[in-house]
Coordinates of C-alpha atoms and ligand atoms in Angstrom, one line a residue:
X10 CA 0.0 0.0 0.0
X11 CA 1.6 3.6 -0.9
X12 CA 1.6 6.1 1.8
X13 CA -1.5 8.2 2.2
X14 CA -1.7 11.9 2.2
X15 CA -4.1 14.0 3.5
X16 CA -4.3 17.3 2.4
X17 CA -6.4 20.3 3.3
X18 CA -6.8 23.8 1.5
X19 CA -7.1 27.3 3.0
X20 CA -9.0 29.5 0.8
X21 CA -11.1 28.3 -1.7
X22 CA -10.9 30.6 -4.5
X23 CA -10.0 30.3 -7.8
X24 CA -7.1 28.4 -6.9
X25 CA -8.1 26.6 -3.8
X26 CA -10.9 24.5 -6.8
X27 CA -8.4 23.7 -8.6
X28 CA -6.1 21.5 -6.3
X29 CA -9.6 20.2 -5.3
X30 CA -9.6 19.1 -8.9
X31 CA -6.8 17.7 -9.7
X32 CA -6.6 16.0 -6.2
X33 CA -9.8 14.4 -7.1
X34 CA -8.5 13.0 -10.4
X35 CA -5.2 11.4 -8.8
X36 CA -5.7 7.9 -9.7
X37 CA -4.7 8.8 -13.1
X38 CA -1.3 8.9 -12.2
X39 CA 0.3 5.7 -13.2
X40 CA 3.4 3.7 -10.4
X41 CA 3.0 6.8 -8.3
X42 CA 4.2 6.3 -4.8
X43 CA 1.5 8.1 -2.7
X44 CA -2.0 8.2 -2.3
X45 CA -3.5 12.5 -1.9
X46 CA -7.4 12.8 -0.4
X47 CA -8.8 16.3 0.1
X48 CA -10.1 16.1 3.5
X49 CA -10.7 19.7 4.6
X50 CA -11.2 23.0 3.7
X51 CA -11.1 26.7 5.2
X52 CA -13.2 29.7 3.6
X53 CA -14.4 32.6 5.2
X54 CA -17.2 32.7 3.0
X55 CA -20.0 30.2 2.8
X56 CA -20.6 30.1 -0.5
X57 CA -16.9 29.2 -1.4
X58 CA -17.0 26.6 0.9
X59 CA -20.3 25.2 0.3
X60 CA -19.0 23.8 -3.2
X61 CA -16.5 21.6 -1.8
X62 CA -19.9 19.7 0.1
X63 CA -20.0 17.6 -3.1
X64 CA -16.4 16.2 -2.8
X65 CA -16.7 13.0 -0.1
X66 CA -13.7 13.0 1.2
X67 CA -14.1 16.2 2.7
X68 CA -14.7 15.9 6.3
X69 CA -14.0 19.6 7.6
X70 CA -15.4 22.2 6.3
X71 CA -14.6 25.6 8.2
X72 CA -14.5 29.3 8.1
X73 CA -11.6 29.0 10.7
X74 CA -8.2 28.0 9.5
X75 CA -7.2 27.8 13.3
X76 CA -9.5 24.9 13.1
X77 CA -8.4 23.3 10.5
X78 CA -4.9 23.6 11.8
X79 CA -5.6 22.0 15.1
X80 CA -7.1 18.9 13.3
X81 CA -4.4 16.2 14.0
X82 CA -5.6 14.1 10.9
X83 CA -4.1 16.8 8.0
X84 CA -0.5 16.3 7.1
X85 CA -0.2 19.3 4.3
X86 CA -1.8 22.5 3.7
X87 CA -2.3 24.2 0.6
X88 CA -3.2 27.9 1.2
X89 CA -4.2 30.3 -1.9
X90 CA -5.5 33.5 -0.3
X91 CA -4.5 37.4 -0.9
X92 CA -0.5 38.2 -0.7
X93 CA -1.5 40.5 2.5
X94 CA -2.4 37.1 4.4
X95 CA 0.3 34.6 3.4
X96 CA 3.3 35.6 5.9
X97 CA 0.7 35.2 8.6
X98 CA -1.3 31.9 7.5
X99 CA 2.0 30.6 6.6
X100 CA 3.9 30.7 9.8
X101 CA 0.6 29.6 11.2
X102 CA 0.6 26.5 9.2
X103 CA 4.6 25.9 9.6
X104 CA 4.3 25.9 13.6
X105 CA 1.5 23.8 13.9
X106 CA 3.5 21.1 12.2
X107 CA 2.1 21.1 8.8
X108 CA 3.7 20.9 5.3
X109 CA 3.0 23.7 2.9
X110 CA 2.4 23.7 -0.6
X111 CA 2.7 27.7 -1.0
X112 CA 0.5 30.0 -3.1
X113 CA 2.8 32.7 -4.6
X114 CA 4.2 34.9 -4.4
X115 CA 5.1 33.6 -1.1
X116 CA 4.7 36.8 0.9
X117 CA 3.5 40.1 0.2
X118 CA 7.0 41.5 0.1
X119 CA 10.7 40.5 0.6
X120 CA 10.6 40.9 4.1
X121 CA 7.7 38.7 4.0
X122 CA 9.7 35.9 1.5
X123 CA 12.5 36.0 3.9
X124 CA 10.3 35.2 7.0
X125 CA 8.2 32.7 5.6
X126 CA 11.6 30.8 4.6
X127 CA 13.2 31.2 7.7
X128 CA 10.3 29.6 9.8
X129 CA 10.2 26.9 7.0
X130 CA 14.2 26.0 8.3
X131 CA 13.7 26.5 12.1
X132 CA 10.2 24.1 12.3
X133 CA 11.8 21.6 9.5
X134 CA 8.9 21.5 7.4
X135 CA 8.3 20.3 4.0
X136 CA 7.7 23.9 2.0
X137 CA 7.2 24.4 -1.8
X138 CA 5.9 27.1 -3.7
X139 CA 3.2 26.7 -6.4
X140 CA 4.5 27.3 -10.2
X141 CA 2.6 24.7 -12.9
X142 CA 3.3 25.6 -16.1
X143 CA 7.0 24.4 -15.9
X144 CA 5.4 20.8 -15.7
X145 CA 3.8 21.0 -19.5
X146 CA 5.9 18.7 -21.9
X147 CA 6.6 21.5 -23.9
X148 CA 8.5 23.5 -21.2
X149 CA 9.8 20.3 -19.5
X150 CA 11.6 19.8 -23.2
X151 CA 12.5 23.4 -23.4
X152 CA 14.2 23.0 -19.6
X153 CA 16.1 20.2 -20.7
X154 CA 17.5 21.5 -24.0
X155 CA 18.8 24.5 -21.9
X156 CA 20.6 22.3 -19.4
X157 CA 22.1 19.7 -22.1
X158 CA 24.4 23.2 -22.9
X159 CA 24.2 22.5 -26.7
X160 CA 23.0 25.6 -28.0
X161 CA 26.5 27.5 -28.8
X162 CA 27.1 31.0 -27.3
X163 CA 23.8 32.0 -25.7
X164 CA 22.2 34.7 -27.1
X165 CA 19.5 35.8 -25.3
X166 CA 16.6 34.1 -23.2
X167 CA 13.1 35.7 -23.1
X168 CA 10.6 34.0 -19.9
X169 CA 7.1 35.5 -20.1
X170 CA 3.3 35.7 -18.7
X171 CA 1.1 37.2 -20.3
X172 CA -2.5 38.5 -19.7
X173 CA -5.3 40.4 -21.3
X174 CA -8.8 40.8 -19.4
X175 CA -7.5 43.9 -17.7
X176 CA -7.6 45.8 -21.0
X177 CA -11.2 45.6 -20.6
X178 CA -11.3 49.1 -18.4
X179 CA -15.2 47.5 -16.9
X180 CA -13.4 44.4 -15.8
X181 CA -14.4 45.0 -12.2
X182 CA -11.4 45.8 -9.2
X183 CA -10.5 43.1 -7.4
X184 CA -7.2 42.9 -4.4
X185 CA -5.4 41.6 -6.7
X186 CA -5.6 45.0 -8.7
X187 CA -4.9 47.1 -4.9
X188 CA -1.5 47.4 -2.8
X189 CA -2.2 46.7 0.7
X190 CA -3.8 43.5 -0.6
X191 CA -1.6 42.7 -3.6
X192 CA 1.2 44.1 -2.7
X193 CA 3.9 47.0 -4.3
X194 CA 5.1 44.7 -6.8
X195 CA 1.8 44.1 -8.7
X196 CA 1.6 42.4 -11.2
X197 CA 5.1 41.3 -10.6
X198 CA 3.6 39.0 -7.7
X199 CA 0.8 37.6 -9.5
X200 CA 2.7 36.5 -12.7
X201 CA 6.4 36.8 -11.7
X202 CA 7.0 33.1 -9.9
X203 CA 5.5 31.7 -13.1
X204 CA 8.5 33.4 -15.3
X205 CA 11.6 33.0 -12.9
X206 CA 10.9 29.4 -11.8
X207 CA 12.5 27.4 -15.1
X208 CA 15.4 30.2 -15.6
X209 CA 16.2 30.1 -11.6
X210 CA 16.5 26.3 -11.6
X211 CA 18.8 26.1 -14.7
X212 CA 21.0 28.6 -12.3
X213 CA 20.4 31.6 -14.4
X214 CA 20.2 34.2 -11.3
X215 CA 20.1 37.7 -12.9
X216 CA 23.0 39.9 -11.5
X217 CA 21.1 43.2 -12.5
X218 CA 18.2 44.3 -13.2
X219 CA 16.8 47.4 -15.2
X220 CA 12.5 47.4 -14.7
X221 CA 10.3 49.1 -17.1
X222 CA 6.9 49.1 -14.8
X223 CA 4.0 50.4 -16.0
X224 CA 0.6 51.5 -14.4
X225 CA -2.4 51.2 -16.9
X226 CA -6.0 52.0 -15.6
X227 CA -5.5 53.8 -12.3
X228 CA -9.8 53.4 -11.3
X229 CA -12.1 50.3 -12.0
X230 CA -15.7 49.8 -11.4
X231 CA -16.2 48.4 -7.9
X232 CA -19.1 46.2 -8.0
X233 CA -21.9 48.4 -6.3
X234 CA -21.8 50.8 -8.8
X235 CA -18.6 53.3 -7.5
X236 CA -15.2 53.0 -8.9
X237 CA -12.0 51.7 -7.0
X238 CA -9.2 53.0 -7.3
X239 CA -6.5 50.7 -9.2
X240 CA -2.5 51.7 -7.5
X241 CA -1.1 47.6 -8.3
X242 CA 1.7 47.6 -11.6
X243 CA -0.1 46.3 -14.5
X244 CA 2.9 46.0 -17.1
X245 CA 6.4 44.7 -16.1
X246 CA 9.3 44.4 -18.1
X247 CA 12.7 43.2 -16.3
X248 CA 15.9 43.5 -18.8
X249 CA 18.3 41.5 -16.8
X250 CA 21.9 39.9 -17.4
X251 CA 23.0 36.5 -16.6
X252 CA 26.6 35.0 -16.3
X253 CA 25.7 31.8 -18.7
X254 CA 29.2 29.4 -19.1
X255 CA 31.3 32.3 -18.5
X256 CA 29.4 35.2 -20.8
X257 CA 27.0 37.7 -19.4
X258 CA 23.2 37.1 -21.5
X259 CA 20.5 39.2 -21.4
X260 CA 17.4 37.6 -19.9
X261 CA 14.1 39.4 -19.9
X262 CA 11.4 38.7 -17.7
X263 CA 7.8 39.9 -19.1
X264 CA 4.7 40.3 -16.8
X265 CA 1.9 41.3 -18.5
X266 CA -1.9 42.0 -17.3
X267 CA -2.5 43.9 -21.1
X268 CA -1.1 42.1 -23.4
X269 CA -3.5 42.0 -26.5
X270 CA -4.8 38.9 -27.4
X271 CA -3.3 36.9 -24.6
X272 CA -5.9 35.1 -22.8
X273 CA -2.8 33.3 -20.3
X274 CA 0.1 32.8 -22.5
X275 CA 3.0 31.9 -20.5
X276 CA 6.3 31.1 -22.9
X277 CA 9.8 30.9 -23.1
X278 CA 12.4 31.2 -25.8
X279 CA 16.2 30.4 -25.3
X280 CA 18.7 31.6 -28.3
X281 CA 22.2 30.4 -28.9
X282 CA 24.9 30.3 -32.3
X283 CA 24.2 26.8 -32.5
X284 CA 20.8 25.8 -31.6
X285 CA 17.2 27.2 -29.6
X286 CA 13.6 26.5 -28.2
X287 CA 10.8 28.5 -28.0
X288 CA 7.8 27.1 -26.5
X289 CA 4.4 28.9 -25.2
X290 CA 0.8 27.7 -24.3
X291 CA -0.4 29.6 -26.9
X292 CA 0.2 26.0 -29.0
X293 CA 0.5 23.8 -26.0
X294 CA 1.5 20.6 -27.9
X295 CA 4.2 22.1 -30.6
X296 CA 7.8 23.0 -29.3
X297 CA 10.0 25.0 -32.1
X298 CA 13.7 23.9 -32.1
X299 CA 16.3 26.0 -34.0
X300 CA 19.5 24.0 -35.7
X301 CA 22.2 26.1 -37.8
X302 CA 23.8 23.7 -39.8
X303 CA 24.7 24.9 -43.9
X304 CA 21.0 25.9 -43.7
X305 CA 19.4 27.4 -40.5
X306 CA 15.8 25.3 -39.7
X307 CA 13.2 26.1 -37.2
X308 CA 11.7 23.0 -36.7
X309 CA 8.2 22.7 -35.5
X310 CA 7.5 19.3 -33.2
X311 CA 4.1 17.8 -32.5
X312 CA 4.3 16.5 -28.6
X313 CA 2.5 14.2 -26.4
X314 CA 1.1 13.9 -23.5
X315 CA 4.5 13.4 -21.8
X316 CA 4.7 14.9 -18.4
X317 CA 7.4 14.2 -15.9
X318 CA 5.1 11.6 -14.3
X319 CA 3.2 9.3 -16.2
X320 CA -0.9 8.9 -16.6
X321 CA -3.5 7.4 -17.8
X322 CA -4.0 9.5 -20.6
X323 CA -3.0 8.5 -24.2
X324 CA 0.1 9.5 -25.4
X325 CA -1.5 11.9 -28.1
X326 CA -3.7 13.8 -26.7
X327 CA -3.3 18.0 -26.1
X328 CA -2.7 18.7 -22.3
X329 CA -3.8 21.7 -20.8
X330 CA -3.9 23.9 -17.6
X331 CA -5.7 21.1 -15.2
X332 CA -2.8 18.7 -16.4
X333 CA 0.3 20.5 -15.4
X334 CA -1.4 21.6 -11.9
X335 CA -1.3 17.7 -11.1
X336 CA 2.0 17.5 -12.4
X337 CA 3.0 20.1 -10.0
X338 CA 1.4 18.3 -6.9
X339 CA 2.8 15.1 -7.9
X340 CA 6.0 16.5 -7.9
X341 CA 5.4 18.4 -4.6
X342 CA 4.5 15.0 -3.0
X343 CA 7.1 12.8 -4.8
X344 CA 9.5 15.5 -3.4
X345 CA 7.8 15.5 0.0
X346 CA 8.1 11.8 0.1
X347 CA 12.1 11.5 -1.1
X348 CA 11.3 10.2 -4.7
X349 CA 11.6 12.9 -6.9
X350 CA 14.9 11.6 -8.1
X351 CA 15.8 13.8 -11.3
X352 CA 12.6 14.7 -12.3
X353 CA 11.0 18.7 -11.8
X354 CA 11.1 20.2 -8.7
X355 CA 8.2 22.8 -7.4
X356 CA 9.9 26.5 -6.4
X357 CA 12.2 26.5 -3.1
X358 CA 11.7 28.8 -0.6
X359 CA 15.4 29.7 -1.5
X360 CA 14.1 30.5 -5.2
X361 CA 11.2 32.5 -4.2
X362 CA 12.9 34.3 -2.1
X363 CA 15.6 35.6 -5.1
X364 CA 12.3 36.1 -6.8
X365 CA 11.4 38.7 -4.3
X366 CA 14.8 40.2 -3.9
X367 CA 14.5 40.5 -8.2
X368 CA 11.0 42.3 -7.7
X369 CA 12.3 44.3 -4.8
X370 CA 15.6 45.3 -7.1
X371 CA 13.0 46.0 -9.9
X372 CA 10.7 48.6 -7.7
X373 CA 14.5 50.4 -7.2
X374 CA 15.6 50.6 -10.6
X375 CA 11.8 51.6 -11.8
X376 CA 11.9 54.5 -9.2
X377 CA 15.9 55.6 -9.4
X378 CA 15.7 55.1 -13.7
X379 CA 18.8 53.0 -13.2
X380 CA 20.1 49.5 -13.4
X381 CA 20.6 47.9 -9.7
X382 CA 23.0 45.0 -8.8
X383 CA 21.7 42.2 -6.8
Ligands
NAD409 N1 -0.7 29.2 -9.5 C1 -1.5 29.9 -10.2 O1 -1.6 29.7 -11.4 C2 -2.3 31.0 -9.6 C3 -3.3 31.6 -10.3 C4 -4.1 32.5 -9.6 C5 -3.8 32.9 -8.3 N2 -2.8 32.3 -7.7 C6 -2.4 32.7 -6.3 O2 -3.4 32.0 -5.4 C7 -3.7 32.8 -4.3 C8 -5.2 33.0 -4.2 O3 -5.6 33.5 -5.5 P1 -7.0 33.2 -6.0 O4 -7.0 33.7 -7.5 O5 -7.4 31.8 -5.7 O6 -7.9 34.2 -5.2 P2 -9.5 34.2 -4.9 O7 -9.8 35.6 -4.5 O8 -10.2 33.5 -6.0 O9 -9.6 33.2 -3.6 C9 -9.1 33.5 -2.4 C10 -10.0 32.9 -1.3 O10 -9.4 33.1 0.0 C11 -10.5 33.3 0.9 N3 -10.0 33.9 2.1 C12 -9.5 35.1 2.3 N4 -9.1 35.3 3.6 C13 -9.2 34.1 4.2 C14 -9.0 33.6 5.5 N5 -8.4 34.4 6.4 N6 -9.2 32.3 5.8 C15 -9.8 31.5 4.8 N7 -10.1 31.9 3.6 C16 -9.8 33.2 3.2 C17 -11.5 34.1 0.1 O11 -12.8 34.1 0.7 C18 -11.4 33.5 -1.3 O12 -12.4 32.5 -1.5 C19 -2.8 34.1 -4.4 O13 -1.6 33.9 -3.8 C20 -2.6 34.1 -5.9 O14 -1.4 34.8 -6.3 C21 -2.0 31.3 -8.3

C-alpha cells in the first residue's frame, strides 16, 4: 500500500478549486508512490466553501483555518488566499506542524519571502511554492534542452506571462488590482513566480536588473456601482543579465496583465549560435527547435502527453492547464516523500525568495531610472 496523504486547503478561491480538482482526479497517475485525499477545507465565505460539500472526502469544512490547523488528521496544507495574508497563515501553518504547498508569491514582500523561509528552516517543514506551467511537456523539453548546454554562445533568453482581461477598463477591481492586498510589486507578484521558476532552476540568477513598470487604468468599477481606485503595476518588463558558461546574457522577464490577445500565455524562448527553443501555451502541444547547420531550420514538433510523471491518458492527446497543476502536486508529493529523483522540482523557498529580492531590485531601478546589482 503507498503512503497516504491527507491534504487540506485554505482558501477556496480560484485556486483553492483547482487543487480540489486535480486532487480528485489522482488515480490517473500511473506507479505513483503516494495516495492524496482532500479532507478539509477553510473559507471565510459560505458560499466558497459550500461547493466543496459535493467532494466526499471532505470531512472539515470551516470558516476558521485555526481549526483546520488544530485537526491532528491533516499532514499538508495548501493555502491560496491574498498576498496581505500569506506571511501570517503561513507561519501559522509551519508551527503547527504542517507541510505547505505555497501559493505565490510567497509573501506580500521580501521581508515577508525571507520570514516565511526562515520559519520553514527553524520548524523543518516540508515547503514548496506553487508554479505549474513548468510541468507542460513542452516547457519540461525546453528545460532540458537548456541544461544539455548545446545551443553555442547564448544569445539571449526571453521567460514571459502574459494577460489580457484587464484591458477591458469594466473588468471590475479586485485585491489583486490594490497594494495593501496585492502588494507594491503588482503584477510582478501575481505573474512573476511563473517566469523566474524554469530560468532560476537552470541557475540563471540575474546579477542586475533594469524594470520598465507600468501602471495602466488607475480606477475600476467596484461592484456596487462606485469605482476603486487601481494603485497595483499592470505592465512589467525586467531586462536583466545572466553570467551563462562564462558570458554575461541578457534575460528578460515579461509580466503582463495587457497584453493583447493573450488570454494566459506563458512562454519561453532560449537563443544560442548553435541551436534554440521556444515554447508557449499559446500552442500547447508544438515545441519550435532551432539547428544552424549549412542551412538554419526552425523545426516545429508535435508533442504528447509526456509529463514528468506518467498517466493514464494516451500519449496523443493535447494537455492543458488542469494537467500540469497535477503535475505540479505530484511533484510536490514525490519530493515531500524522497522520490523525486531527477525529475522537476516545485519552487524553493530559497528561489522564491531571489524572486522577491529581483522584484524588490525592480521597484528600485523603476523609481531611481537605473540598473541595480543584486
Ligand atoms: N498558481 C497559479 O496559477 C495561480 C493563479 C491565480 C492565483 N494564484 C495565487 O493563489 C492565491 C489566491 O488567489 P485566487 O485567485 O485563488 O484568489 P481568490 O480571491 O479567487 O480566492 C481567495 C479565497 O481566499 C479566501 N480567504 C480570504 N481570507 C481568508 C482567510 N483568512 N481564511 C480562509 N479563507 C480566506 C477568500 O474568501 C477567497 O475565497 C494568491 O496567492 C494568488 O497569487 C495562483
Amino acid at each position: 500500500m503507498s503512503e497516504k496523504v491527507r491534504i487540506g486547503i485554505i482558501g477556496g478561491g480560484l485556486m483553492g478549486r483547482e487543487v480540489a480538482s486535480a486532487l480528485g482526479r489522482w488515480f490517473v497517475l500511473e506507479d505513483y508512490p503516494v495516495q492524496a485525499e482532500l479532507v478539509a477545507i477553510c473559507d471565510l465565505v459560505e458560499k466558497q466553501r459550500e461547493w466543496f460539500r459535493q467532494i466526499p472526502t471532505v470531512k472539515l469544512i470551516t470558516a476558521d483555518y485555526h481549526e483546520l490547523l488544530a485537526s491532528p488528521g491533516i499532514d499538508v496544507v495548501y493555502v491560496a488566499v491574498p498576498h496581505h495574508l500569506h506571511e501570517t497563515i503561513y507561519l501559522d501553518v509551519l508551527r503547527a506542524g504542517k507541510d505547505l504547498l505555497a501559493e505565490k508569491p510567497f509573501g506580500i514582500d521580501l521581508k515577508a519571502a525571507r520570514s516565511i523561509a526562515a520559519t520553514a528552516g527553524a520548524t523543518g517543514r516540508f515547503v514548496r511554492c506553487s508554479s505549474e506551467f513548468p510541468f507542460l511537456p513542452g516547457a519540461q523539453r525546453a528545460y532540458q534542452i537548456a541544461r544539455a548546454g548545446q545551443l553555442g554562445k547564448l544569445l539571449e533568453v526571453r521567460s514571459c506571462f502574459h494577460h489580457s482581461s484587464d484591458l477591458d477598463p469594466t473588468k471590475p477591481a479586485n485585491w489583486k488590482r490594490q497594494v495593501k492586498t496585492c502588494g507594491e510589486i503588482g503584477v510582478m507578484g501575481d505573474l512573476g513566480m511563473h517566469t523566474v521558476h524554469v530560468p532560476f532552476r537552470l541557475g540563471w540568477k540575474p546579477k542586475r536588473v533594469y524594470a520598465q513598470l507600468q501602471k495602466i487604468y488607475h480606477q475600476r468599477p467596484d461592484g456596487k456601482g462606485g469605482l476603486a481606485s487601481c494603485d497595483t503595476w499592470d505592465n512589467a518588463m525586467l531586462h536583466t543579465e545572466v553570467e551563462i558558461d562564462g558570458g554575461d546574457v541578457p534575460l528578460r522577464f515579461e509580466m503582463k496583465r495587457l497584453a493583447p490577445g493573450e488570454t494566459n500565455t506563458w512562454f519561453i524562448e532560449i537563443l544560442g549560435t548553435d541551436g534554440g527553443v521556444k515554447y508557449s501555451t499559446k500552442e500547447p502541444k508544438t515545441l519550435w527547435t532551432f539547428h544552424r547547420a549549412k542551412e538554419q531550420t526552425w523545426q516545429r514538433t508535435d508533442l504528447g502527453f509526456h509529463g514528468p510523471f506518467p498517466t493514464i491518458t494516451g500519449g496523443i492527446f493535447e494537455p492543458g492547464f488542469p494537467d500540469c497543476f497535477l503535475q505540479m502536486w505530484a511533484s510536490f508529493l514525490a519530493e515531500r516523500a524522497g522520490k523525486l529523483g531527477d525529475r522537476f522540482g516545485c519552487v524553493t523557498p530559497e528561489e522564491a525568495v531571489f524572486s522577491h529580492q529581483l522584484f524588490a531590485a525592480a521597484l528600485a531601478s523603476h523609481e531611481e531610472k537605473k540598473a541595480i546589482a543584486l
